[in-house]
Short mmCIF file of C-alpha atoms in Angstrom, two decimals:
data_model
loop_
_atom_site.label_atom_id
_atom_site.label_comp_id
_atom_site.label_asym_id
_atom_site.label_seq_id
_atom_site.Cartn_x
_atom_site.Cartn_y
_atom_site.Cartn_z
CA MET A 1 0.07 0.08 0.07
CA LEU A 2 2.99 2.55 1.13
CA LEU A 3 4.73 1.62 -2.24
CA PHE A 4 1.68 2.49 -4.03
CA ALA A 5 0.97 5.61 -2.56
CA ILE A 6 4.72 6.53 -3.75
CA LEU A 7 4.20 5.53 -6.93
CA ALA A 8 0.90 7.53 -7.09
CA GLY A 9 2.61 10.56 -5.70
CA LEU A 10 5.78 10.63 -7.80
CA LEU A 11 2.89 10.23 -11.22
CA ALA A 12 1.19 13.11 -9.51
CA LEU A 13 4.55 15.28 -9.38
CA ALA A 14 5.33 14.23 -12.79
CA LEU A 15 2.03 15.29 -14.15
CA PHE A 16 2.21 18.34 -12.06
CA GLN A 17 5.79 19.38 -13.62
CA ALA A 18 4.68 18.99 -17.36
CA TYR A 19 1.15 20.74 -16.82
CA GLN A 20 3.67 23.85 -15.51
CA THR A 21 5.98 23.24 -18.24
CA ARG A 22 2.99 23.03 -20.73
CA GLN A 23 1.81 26.48 -19.66
CA ARG A 24 5.38 28.42 -19.47
CA VAL A 25 5.42 27.21 -23.35
CA LEU A 26 2.11 27.96 -24.04
CA ARG A 27 2.76 31.73 -22.76
CA TYR A 28 5.18 32.36 -26.09
CA THR A 29 3.97 29.80 -28.88
CA ARG A 30 0.76 31.71 -28.63
CA LYS A 31 2.72 34.35 -30.53
CA PHE A 32 3.66 31.45 -33.27
CA GLY A 33 0.48 30.25 -35.00
CA CYS A 34 -0.73 26.72 -35.56
CA PRO A 35 -3.42 24.78 -35.59
CA GLU A 36 -4.92 23.50 -31.86
CA PRO A 37 -2.45 20.77 -30.71
CA HIS A 38 -3.74 17.20 -28.80
CA TRP A 39 -2.45 17.46 -25.41
CA LEU A 40 -0.72 14.35 -25.96
CA PHE A 41 0.27 14.02 -29.64
CA GLY A 42 0.20 17.73 -30.44
CA HIS A 43 0.01 17.66 -34.51
CA LEU A 44 1.65 14.19 -35.21
CA LEU A 45 -1.48 12.87 -35.86
CA ASN A 46 -2.54 15.76 -38.29
CA PHE A 47 0.38 15.31 -40.64
CA PRO A 48 0.18 12.56 -43.23
CA LYS A 49 2.65 9.59 -43.32
CA ASP A 50 4.49 10.02 -46.71
CA PRO A 51 7.14 12.62 -47.33
CA VAL A 52 4.94 14.63 -50.11
CA GLY A 53 1.94 14.70 -47.66
CA ILE A 54 4.35 16.22 -44.95
CA THR A 55 5.61 19.01 -46.75
CA MET A 56 2.47 19.80 -48.50
CA HIS A 57 0.84 19.72 -45.06
CA THR A 58 3.74 21.79 -43.47
CA ILE A 59 3.29 24.76 -46.46
CA GLU A 60 -0.70 24.88 -46.10
CA ILE A 61 0.16 25.35 -42.21
CA GLN A 62 2.23 28.55 -43.19
CA LYS A 63 -0.43 29.72 -45.48
CA GLN A 64 -3.33 29.68 -43.19
CA TYR A 65 -1.54 30.22 -40.08
CA GLY A 66 1.30 32.67 -40.56
CA PRO A 67 4.67 32.51 -41.55
CA ASP A 68 6.06 31.92 -37.91
CA THR A 69 4.21 29.06 -36.78
CA VAL A 70 4.87 26.34 -33.69
CA LEU A 71 4.76 22.14 -34.19
CA TRP A 72 3.98 20.28 -31.46
CA ARG A 73 5.13 17.00 -31.05
CA LEU A 74 4.82 14.23 -27.90
CA GLY A 75 4.04 15.99 -24.86
CA ASN A 76 5.38 19.54 -24.48
CA ASP A 77 8.13 19.00 -27.43
CA HIS A 78 8.07 21.17 -29.57
CA GLN A 79 9.66 23.50 -32.26
CA LEU A 80 9.30 26.81 -33.11
CA ILE A 81 9.09 27.42 -37.61
CA ILE A 82 10.42 30.69 -38.61
CA GLY A 83 9.56 32.14 -42.09
CA THR A 84 10.18 35.87 -41.49
CA ALA A 85 13.71 37.33 -42.07
CA LYS A 86 13.69 39.74 -38.89
CA ASN A 87 13.47 36.63 -36.69
CA ALA A 88 15.58 34.40 -38.92
CA GLU A 89 18.55 37.21 -38.24
CA LYS A 90 18.05 36.25 -34.34
CA VAL A 91 18.06 32.70 -35.00
CA LEU A 92 20.62 32.44 -37.55
CA MET A 93 23.89 35.48 -36.69
CA PRO A 94 24.66 34.95 -32.82
CA LYS A 95 28.29 33.23 -32.71
CA ASP A 96 26.97 30.62 -29.95
CA THR A 97 24.37 29.16 -32.32
CA ALA A 98 24.16 25.20 -32.39
CA LYS A 99 22.20 22.82 -34.31
CA ALA A 100 18.99 22.03 -33.36
CA ASN A 101 18.09 18.15 -32.57
CA VAL A 102 17.00 17.32 -35.72
CA TYR A 103 20.57 16.78 -37.14
CA GLY A 104 21.07 14.82 -34.66
CA PHE A 105 18.74 12.02 -37.32
CA VAL A 106 21.75 12.53 -39.56
CA GLU A 107 24.70 11.62 -36.72
CA PRO A 108 24.81 8.44 -37.09
CA TRP A 109 25.53 8.91 -40.76
CA LEU A 110 27.56 11.96 -41.01
CA GLY A 111 29.25 12.12 -37.72
CA ASN A 112 30.00 14.89 -35.76
CA GLY A 113 31.96 16.88 -38.89
CA LEU A 114 31.47 20.06 -39.78
CA LEU A 115 27.64 20.12 -40.63
CA ILE A 116 26.62 18.79 -36.99
CA SER A 117 29.86 19.68 -34.45
CA THR A 118 29.80 22.96 -32.03
CA GLY A 119 32.15 24.97 -30.04
CA GLU A 120 36.02 24.29 -30.22
CA LYS A 121 35.80 21.16 -32.98
CA TRP A 122 33.70 23.32 -35.26
CA PHE A 123 35.99 26.22 -35.14
CA GLN A 124 38.61 23.32 -35.72
CA ARG A 125 37.36 22.22 -38.69
CA ARG A 126 35.85 25.55 -40.54
CA LYS A 127 39.83 26.73 -40.27
CA ILE A 128 41.00 23.30 -41.53
CA ILE A 129 38.33 23.35 -44.64
CA THR A 130 38.20 26.58 -45.53
CA PRO A 131 41.49 27.40 -47.25
CA THR A 132 40.06 24.25 -49.89
CA PHE A 133 37.38 26.51 -51.50
CA HIS A 134 40.02 29.68 -51.90
CA PHE A 135 39.18 31.42 -55.39
CA LYS A 136 42.91 29.75 -56.67
CA ILE A 137 42.06 26.35 -55.96
CA LEU A 138 38.32 26.65 -57.28
CA GLU A 139 40.23 27.75 -60.85
CA SER A 140 41.94 24.56 -60.75
CA PHE A 141 38.36 22.96 -60.47
CA VAL A 142 37.25 24.43 -63.95
CA GLU A 143 38.75 22.02 -65.89
CA VAL A 144 37.33 19.22 -64.12
CA PHE A 145 33.91 20.73 -64.21
CA ASN A 146 34.63 21.44 -68.13
CA LYS A 147 35.29 17.26 -68.89
CA GLU A 148 32.73 16.19 -66.61
CA THR A 149 29.94 18.57 -67.92
CA ASP A 150 31.09 17.25 -71.52
CA VAL A 151 30.83 13.90 -70.34
CA LEU A 152 27.02 14.83 -69.53
CA VAL A 153 26.38 16.66 -72.71
CA ASN A 154 27.77 13.30 -74.59
CA ASN A 155 25.31 11.31 -72.10
CA LEU A 156 22.18 13.04 -73.03
CA ARG A 157 22.73 12.64 -76.67
CA THR A 158 20.65 9.34 -76.60
CA HIS A 159 17.43 11.32 -75.68
CA VAL A 160 17.84 13.59 -78.59
CA GLY A 161 14.41 13.81 -80.68
CA LYS A 162 12.94 11.39 -78.19
CA GLY A 163 10.56 11.08 -75.62
CA GLU A 164 10.66 12.51 -72.29
CA PHE A 165 13.04 11.20 -69.86
CA ASP A 166 13.93 12.35 -66.41
CA ILE A 167 16.72 14.64 -65.77
CA TYR A 168 17.49 14.51 -62.16
CA ASP A 169 18.81 11.44 -61.96
CA PRO A 170 21.75 11.84 -64.79
CA ILE A 171 22.53 15.70 -63.07
CA SER A 172 22.53 13.73 -60.02
CA LEU A 173 25.27 11.17 -61.02
CA TYR A 174 27.30 14.06 -62.50
CA ALA A 175 27.14 15.92 -59.46
CA LEU A 176 28.75 13.00 -57.66
CA ASP A 177 31.29 12.37 -60.17
CA SER A 178 32.07 16.02 -59.92
CA ILE A 179 32.81 16.08 -56.24
CA CYS A 180 34.54 13.12 -56.33
CA SER A 181 36.63 14.45 -58.84
CA THR A 182 37.55 17.92 -57.53
CA SER A 183 37.19 17.50 -53.49
CA MET A 184 38.09 13.76 -53.31
CA GLY A 185 40.82 13.63 -56.14
CA VAL A 186 39.73 10.09 -57.02
CA HIS A 187 37.39 9.29 -60.30
CA ILE A 188 34.46 6.88 -59.92
CA ASN A 189 32.75 7.74 -63.35
CA ALA A 190 28.71 7.19 -61.76
CA LEU A 191 27.12 8.45 -64.89
CA ALA A 192 27.68 5.37 -66.60
CA GLU A 193 26.10 3.36 -63.55
CA PRO A 194 22.35 4.81 -63.96
CA THR A 195 21.40 2.61 -60.96
CA ASN A 196 24.17 4.23 -58.70
CA GLN A 197 23.64 2.65 -55.12
CA TYR A 198 25.35 5.71 -53.62
CA VAL A 199 22.95 8.25 -55.17
CA SER A 200 19.78 5.62 -53.87
CA ASP A 201 20.92 5.37 -50.87
CA VAL A 202 21.35 9.23 -50.09
CA LYS A 203 17.67 9.64 -51.22
CA ALA A 204 16.16 6.90 -48.83
CA MET A 205 18.41 7.94 -45.79
CA SER A 206 16.96 11.79 -46.75
CA GLU A 207 13.55 10.26 -46.50
CA LEU A 208 13.79 8.09 -43.49
CA VAL A 209 14.98 11.56 -41.69
CA LEU A 210 12.12 13.55 -42.62
CA LYS A 211 9.74 10.35 -41.63
CA ARG A 212 11.71 10.49 -38.46
CA ILE A 213 10.71 14.15 -37.70
CA PHE A 214 7.20 13.54 -37.33
CA HIS A 215 7.43 9.92 -35.87
CA PRO A 216 5.72 9.78 -32.08
CA LEU A 217 9.09 8.56 -30.62
CA ASN A 218 11.23 11.50 -32.03
CA PRO A 219 12.19 12.74 -28.66
CA TYR A 220 13.33 9.27 -27.57
CA PRO A 221 16.34 7.94 -29.51
CA LYS A 222 17.25 4.71 -28.00
CA LEU A 223 13.81 3.45 -28.26
CA PHE A 224 13.33 5.00 -31.84
CA TRP A 225 16.64 3.05 -32.43
CA LEU A 226 15.78 -0.67 -30.82
CA THR A 227 11.99 -0.74 -31.89
CA THR A 228 10.82 0.81 -35.41
CA PRO A 229 11.46 -1.06 -38.96
CA ASN A 230 12.71 2.56 -39.90
CA ALA A 231 15.58 2.22 -37.58
CA ARG A 232 16.84 -1.14 -38.80
CA GLU A 233 16.32 0.42 -42.51
CA GLN A 234 18.57 3.34 -41.43
CA ARG A 235 21.17 1.11 -40.44
CA LYS A 236 21.16 -0.91 -43.71
CA LEU A 237 21.65 2.52 -45.15
CA ILE A 238 24.45 3.69 -43.14
CA ALA A 239 26.98 0.70 -43.10
CA ARG A 240 26.44 0.97 -47.44
CA LEU A 241 27.15 4.72 -47.01
CA HIS A 242 30.03 4.59 -44.88
CA GLN A 243 31.33 1.50 -46.99
CA PHE A 244 31.13 4.05 -50.30
CA THR A 245 33.00 6.65 -48.72
CA ASP A 246 35.74 4.41 -46.96
CA SER A 247 36.44 3.19 -50.67
CA VAL A 248 37.02 6.50 -51.60
CA ILE A 249 39.30 7.15 -49.10
CA LYS A 250 41.08 4.14 -49.34
CA LYS A 251 41.31 4.55 -53.05
CA ARG A 252 42.78 7.85 -52.56
CA ARG A 253 45.30 6.79 -49.95
CA GLN A 254 46.56 4.50 -52.15
CA GLU A 255 47.16 6.97 -55.23
CA MET A 256 48.88 9.50 -53.05
CA ALA A 257 51.28 6.57 -51.87
CA ASN A 258 51.98 5.57 -55.29
CA GLN A 259 52.75 9.26 -56.32
CA PRO A 260 56.37 10.28 -56.80
CA LYS A 261 57.24 12.87 -53.27
CA GLU A 262 57.15 16.64 -54.00
CA PRO A 263 60.10 18.82 -52.45
CA GLU A 264 59.55 20.40 -49.31
CA PRO A 265 58.11 24.02 -50.43
CA THR A 266 60.17 26.61 -48.96
CA ASP A 267 57.02 28.53 -48.13
CA PRO A 268 54.04 26.18 -47.37
CA SER A 269 51.36 28.99 -47.91
CA THR A 270 52.08 29.15 -51.54
CA ASP A 271 51.90 25.15 -52.08
CA LEU A 272 48.50 25.21 -50.74
CA TYR A 273 47.61 27.82 -54.10
CA SER A 274 49.62 26.02 -56.14
CA LYS A 275 48.14 24.05 -59.52
CA LYS A 276 49.74 21.05 -57.62
CA ARG A 277 47.12 21.87 -54.75
CA GLN A 278 45.89 19.18 -52.11
CA THR A 279 42.07 18.24 -52.75
CA PHE A 280 39.76 18.55 -49.79
CA LEU A 281 40.73 15.00 -48.96
CA ASP A 282 44.18 15.16 -49.78
CA LEU A 283 44.51 17.87 -46.91
CA LEU A 284 42.35 15.78 -44.18
CA LEU A 285 44.91 12.71 -44.82
CA ASN A 286 47.79 15.18 -44.06
CA VAL A 287 46.61 17.50 -41.44
CA THR A 288 47.55 17.55 -37.78
CA VAL A 289 45.85 18.87 -35.20
CA ASN A 290 47.61 19.86 -31.92
CA GLY A 291 50.36 18.01 -33.60
CA ARG A 292 48.34 14.40 -33.61
CA PRO A 293 46.50 13.48 -37.33
CA LEU A 294 42.99 13.16 -37.90
CA SER A 295 41.67 9.47 -37.14
CA ASP A 296 39.89 7.71 -39.34
CA SER A 297 36.43 8.64 -38.03
CA ASP A 298 37.33 12.17 -38.13
CA ILE A 299 38.31 11.73 -41.79
CA ARG A 300 35.33 9.77 -42.87
CA GLU A 301 32.83 12.43 -40.80
CA GLU A 302 34.19 14.77 -43.05
CA VAL A 303 34.32 13.33 -46.07
CA ASP A 304 30.57 11.79 -45.57
CA THR A 305 29.22 15.48 -44.66
CA PHE A 306 30.94 17.30 -48.20
CA MET A 307 30.49 14.08 -50.44
CA PHE A 308 26.80 14.30 -49.42
CA GLU A 309 26.63 18.62 -49.18
CA GLY A 310 28.44 18.59 -52.41
CA HIS A 311 26.26 16.45 -54.95
CA ASP A 312 22.98 16.68 -53.25
CA THR A 313 22.68 20.46 -53.15
CA THR A 314 24.14 21.14 -56.27
CA THR A 315 21.86 18.57 -58.16
CA SER A 316 18.53 20.38 -56.60
CA GLY A 317 20.39 23.87 -57.68
CA ILE A 318 20.94 22.42 -61.40
CA SER A 319 17.74 20.34 -61.98
CA PHE A 320 14.89 23.20 -60.50
CA THR A 321 16.97 25.74 -62.68
CA ILE A 322 16.90 23.43 -65.74
CA TYR A 323 12.82 22.71 -64.90
CA GLN A 324 12.05 26.45 -64.62
CA LEU A 325 13.82 27.17 -67.95
CA ALA A 326 11.71 24.21 -69.33
CA LYS A 327 8.66 25.86 -68.30
CA HIS A 328 9.87 29.20 -69.38
CA GLN A 329 11.21 29.39 -73.30
CA ASP A 330 11.44 32.93 -73.43
CA ILE A 331 13.88 33.22 -70.09
CA GLN A 332 15.60 30.25 -71.87
CA GLU A 333 15.97 31.61 -74.75
CA LYS A 334 17.62 34.82 -73.39
CA VAL A 335 20.26 32.52 -71.77
CA TYR A 336 20.70 31.13 -74.64
CA GLN A 337 21.43 34.23 -76.85
CA GLU A 338 23.88 35.54 -73.63
CA ILE A 339 25.87 32.51 -74.27
CA LEU A 340 25.86 32.92 -78.12
CA SER A 341 27.09 36.93 -77.36
CA LEU A 342 29.78 35.89 -74.76
CA LEU A 343 31.13 32.83 -76.53
CA GLY A 344 30.60 32.82 -79.86
CA ALA A 345 28.35 30.54 -81.72
CA GLU A 346 31.28 28.24 -83.03
CA ASP A 347 32.73 27.86 -79.39
CA SER A 348 29.58 27.86 -77.42
CA LYS A 349 29.62 24.37 -77.41
CA THR A 350 32.87 23.14 -76.70
CA ALA A 351 35.21 26.38 -75.52
CA PRO A 352 36.74 25.68 -72.04
CA LEU A 353 35.07 28.05 -69.32
CA ASN A 354 36.97 30.23 -66.82
CA GLN A 355 36.39 31.91 -63.63
CA ASN A 356 36.89 35.27 -65.92
CA THR A 357 34.18 33.81 -68.51
CA LEU A 358 31.68 32.95 -66.04
CA GLN A 359 31.60 36.13 -64.40
CA ASN A 360 30.30 37.73 -67.75
CA PHE A 361 26.79 35.81 -67.48
CA LYS A 362 24.72 38.19 -65.53
CA TYR A 363 21.54 36.93 -67.03
CA LEU A 364 22.62 33.75 -66.20
CA GLU A 365 23.30 34.80 -62.77
CA MET A 366 19.89 36.08 -62.37
CA VAL A 367 18.35 32.97 -63.50
CA LEU A 368 20.32 31.17 -60.95
CA LYS A 369 19.14 33.21 -58.35
CA GLU A 370 15.86 33.54 -58.83
CA ALA A 371 15.88 29.57 -59.24
CA MET A 372 16.86 29.38 -55.90
CA ARG A 373 14.56 31.73 -54.36
CA ILE A 374 11.54 30.03 -55.84
CA MET A 375 13.05 26.88 -54.90
CA PRO A 376 16.06 26.87 -52.57
CA PRO A 377 17.91 23.34 -52.35
CA VAL A 378 18.12 23.61 -48.71
CA ALA A 379 14.70 24.46 -48.16
CA PHE A 380 15.16 24.84 -44.15
CA ILE A 381 17.64 24.44 -41.78
CA GLY A 382 17.55 24.18 -37.92
CA ARG A 383 19.40 26.10 -34.59
CA LYS A 384 19.18 25.67 -31.33
CA ILE A 385 19.15 28.68 -29.61
CA GLN A 386 21.88 29.65 -26.98
CA ALA A 387 20.03 32.60 -24.92
CA ASP A 388 16.94 34.10 -24.12
CA THR A 389 15.90 35.95 -27.58
CA GLU A 390 12.71 37.93 -28.43
CA MET A 391 10.59 37.17 -31.06
CA ASN A 392 7.25 38.56 -31.60
CA GLY A 393 6.86 40.64 -28.97
CA VAL A 394 7.71 37.36 -26.47
CA ILE A 395 10.92 36.28 -24.88
CA VAL A 396 11.66 32.87 -26.59
CA PRO A 397 13.90 30.48 -23.98
CA ALA A 398 16.92 29.69 -24.19
CA GLY A 399 17.21 25.86 -25.87
CA THR A 400 14.42 26.28 -28.04
CA ASP A 401 14.51 24.39 -31.21
CA ILE A 402 14.13 26.73 -34.22
CA THR A 403 13.38 25.48 -37.87
CA VAL A 404 14.35 28.29 -40.05
CA SER A 405 11.82 28.07 -43.54
CA ILE A 406 14.08 29.46 -46.13
CA ARG A 407 11.49 28.70 -48.25
CA GLN A 408 8.86 30.57 -46.76
CA ILE A 409 11.66 33.54 -46.23
CA HIS A 410 12.08 33.59 -50.09
CA ARG A 411 8.32 33.65 -50.64
CA ASN A 412 7.58 37.04 -48.93
CA PRO A 413 4.82 39.31 -50.84
CA ALA A 414 6.47 42.09 -49.68
CA VAL A 415 9.73 41.90 -51.04
CA TYR A 416 8.78 39.56 -54.01
CA PRO A 417 5.37 40.46 -55.44
CA LYS A 418 3.74 37.70 -56.79
CA PRO A 419 6.09 35.51 -55.31
CA ASP A 420 5.26 31.92 -57.17
CA ARG A 421 5.81 33.93 -60.16
CA PHE A 422 9.31 32.88 -61.81
CA ASP A 423 11.17 36.50 -62.58
CA PRO A 424 14.74 36.82 -62.85
CA GLU A 425 14.71 40.56 -63.49
CA ARG A 426 14.17 40.73 -59.48
CA PHE A 427 17.67 40.04 -59.49
CA SER A 428 18.69 42.93 -61.87
CA GLU A 429 20.67 45.79 -60.72
CA HIS A 430 17.15 48.41 -61.14
CA ALA A 431 14.63 46.04 -59.48
CA GLU A 432 12.36 48.25 -58.02
CA HIS A 433 11.80 46.06 -54.45
CA LYS A 434 14.97 46.30 -52.86
CA ARG A 435 16.10 43.01 -50.42
CA GLY A 436 17.41 43.32 -47.07
CA PRO A 437 20.24 40.96 -46.36
CA PHE A 438 17.92 38.40 -44.82
CA ASP A 439 15.40 38.33 -47.65
CA TYR A 440 17.73 35.84 -49.61
CA ILE A 441 19.61 33.23 -47.80
CA PRO A 442 19.74 30.10 -50.28
CA PHE A 443 23.38 29.79 -48.52
CA SER A 444 22.35 30.46 -44.98
CA VAL A 445 23.88 33.24 -43.58
CA GLY A 446 25.98 33.82 -40.24
CA SER A 447 29.49 32.03 -39.29
CA ARG A 448 27.97 28.92 -40.48
CA ASN A 449 26.60 29.74 -43.90
CA CYS A 450 27.64 27.36 -46.43
CA ILE A 451 31.28 27.00 -46.77
CA GLY A 452 30.95 25.51 -50.49
CA GLN A 453 28.61 28.21 -51.62
CA ARG A 454 31.25 29.23 -54.38
CA TYR A 455 31.88 26.11 -55.63
CA ALA A 456 28.16 25.67 -55.98
CA ILE A 457 27.89 28.36 -58.41
CA MET A 458 30.46 27.71 -60.49
CA GLU A 459 29.43 24.40 -60.85
CA MET A 460 25.60 25.46 -61.50
CA LYS A 461 27.17 27.96 -64.05
CA ILE A 462 28.90 25.58 -66.16
CA THR A 463 26.84 22.76 -66.05
CA LEU A 464 23.88 24.95 -67.54
CA ILE A 465 26.22 26.79 -69.82
CA ARG A 466 26.99 23.68 -71.77
CA LEU A 467 23.49 22.01 -71.54
CA LEU A 468 21.94 25.12 -72.86
CA ALA A 469 24.93 25.71 -75.73
CA ASN A 470 24.24 22.09 -76.86
CA TYR A 471 20.60 21.34 -76.29
CA LYS A 472 16.79 22.95 -76.50
CA ILE A 473 15.45 21.93 -73.33
CA LEU A 474 11.53 21.32 -73.55
CA ALA A 475 8.82 20.82 -71.21
CA GLY A 476 7.57 17.09 -70.62
CA GLU A 477 4.41 16.68 -70.53
CA SER A 478 3.92 16.19 -66.95
CA LEU A 479 6.76 19.33 -66.12
CA ASN A 480 3.30 21.03 -64.88
CA ASP A 481 2.41 18.81 -62.47
CA LEU A 482 5.48 18.20 -60.66
CA ARG A 483 5.82 17.02 -57.09
CA PHE A 484 8.21 18.14 -54.50
CA LYS A 485 9.48 16.96 -51.09
CA MET A 486 11.68 18.45 -48.78
CA ASP A 487 13.96 16.22 -46.35
CA LEU A 488 17.59 17.24 -46.28
CA VAL A 489 17.01 18.72 -49.41
CA LEU A 490 14.22 20.20 -51.98
CA ARG A 491 13.99 17.18 -54.61
CA PRO A 492 11.06 16.45 -57.14
CA VAL A 493 9.01 12.84 -55.94
CA ASP A 494 8.93 11.78 -59.72
CA GLY A 495 11.85 13.27 -61.22
CA ILE A 496 11.81 16.26 -63.59
CA PRO A 497 10.56 15.13 -67.27
CA ILE A 498 11.78 17.06 -69.86
CA ARG A 499 12.65 16.64 -73.71
CA VAL A 500 16.39 17.84 -75.52
CA GLN A 501 16.53 19.05 -79.25
CA ALA A 502 20.23 19.23 -80.38
CA ARG A 503 21.23 23.26 -81.24
CA LYS A 504 22.60 23.89 -84.62
#
C-alpha cells in the first residue's frame, strides 16, 4: 500500500511538472500560429505519413497560420518554424548558435563533422577546411567541371529527338562525379552507372530523416533505434554509405602512396594555392591538429558530409533551374543568346570556361538566383538558440529548437511581389523592390553559412552554359504537375520530365 502511494505521488508530481512546463511554453508559443494541438500527441496525428504529404501539410500550415508557426510533437516537445527575415536574423547571426535536434538524426551517418559539430571542434574544422575553397583552388576545379560536363552532354545525346526523360538522375550522377574528382581526387564514373547505389541510398536516407521528425518516438532516440523498422532500414543504409566513402578514402590513400614525393616548398602557404594543390581529402589525410593527425573516423565524417552536401544540393539547384527554363522558353532563349554573345556561335558548345568568363554571365546569374529563391535546394535549416531571444513580442527561452524556413522567407510578398512567379528580373540592378540581407539566404547566413557556395555557383553555371549551348530544353507532358518533397534537400518526387533538341 505504501509503495502504491509513493508511486501515485511520483506520478502526480510528474504530471504537475509537465502541466507547469506546458503553461510556460504556451505563454510564448501563442505568438506563433498553429492548429489546436492534441494535449498528448500535439500535431503528429494531423500529418500524413508520406514525405509529399508532410511537405504539403507544412506549407499549408504556414499559408493558413502565418510564416512563424509552432509544431507540437509528443507531450511538451515542440519546435518553432520561422519564416520571417527579422526572426531568422535573430536565430542565425549569434556566434554561439548550435544545431537543432533534427541534425542528431543524421549524426549516425555524417558523424560529428562540420555540419553538426559545435564549439572548438567546429571552429578547428572550419579553419582547416576553408582554404580548400580558396578562389585559386576553385580555378583548378574549372577544368574538371568542363570535362565532367562534356561527359554529361554526351550522355544526353541518346535522348535527342526522343520522348521525355527524367533529368534529375543524370544530374545527380554528374554532380557525384564532380565532387569526387574535385574534392576527393578520385574518379568513379558514376554517369556510366544509372542505378548508382550511393545516390539511391542518399535519397532513401534523407526520406527516413523526414519521417523521423514526425515520428511519435522522436524525443526518445534510444527507443526509436531499438524498436522501429525505419531504424533498422536506416542502419543498413548507413552501413552502405560508410562503405562507399571508405572506398573513396582508401582509393585516394593508395594513389597518394604511389605518387612520387614532391620536394618540400620553402613557403608552405604558396604550395596550398599552387597548381599542385591538395584536394579536400588530401588535406584531411595530411593535416595535424595539436600535433596529431585526424583519426579515420574524423576523416570519414568530413568526407561523408562533403560527399552528401557537395552533390545533393547542387543536383537540386541545377535540376530545378532546368525545370524553370523548360517551363519558361522565353527566359531560356535569353540565356542562350547571352551564351552566344559571350562565347560565339562556333565556340559555345566546346570552348573551355574559366572564372573570368563566368563572371560575365549576368543574366544567367539572375536566373540561378531566382531559381534558388523559388525552390531553394536547402529549404530549411535548424538551430537551437543558446540565449533567451525576443521574437514576435515574447521571450523565447534558450534551448528552444528552431527551424528556419528558407522557402517561406523567399516567398515574402512584400519583398517578392507575386512570389510564385519565376522572374529573374527581381535580381537585376534596377529591381524596384530592394532586399534586406536576410530576405535571400539560399546558402544560409552568419558564421555557419555554406562553406562551398562559390564551388556550387561555379558548378551550376558551367553545367547550365554547356547544356544550353548544346540543347534546347523542352517541357515533358507532366512537368507542370511536378510534385516535390522537403527532406534534407528539396527534391522532386517523380523526377523532372524534359525533352531535348540538339542545337544547330
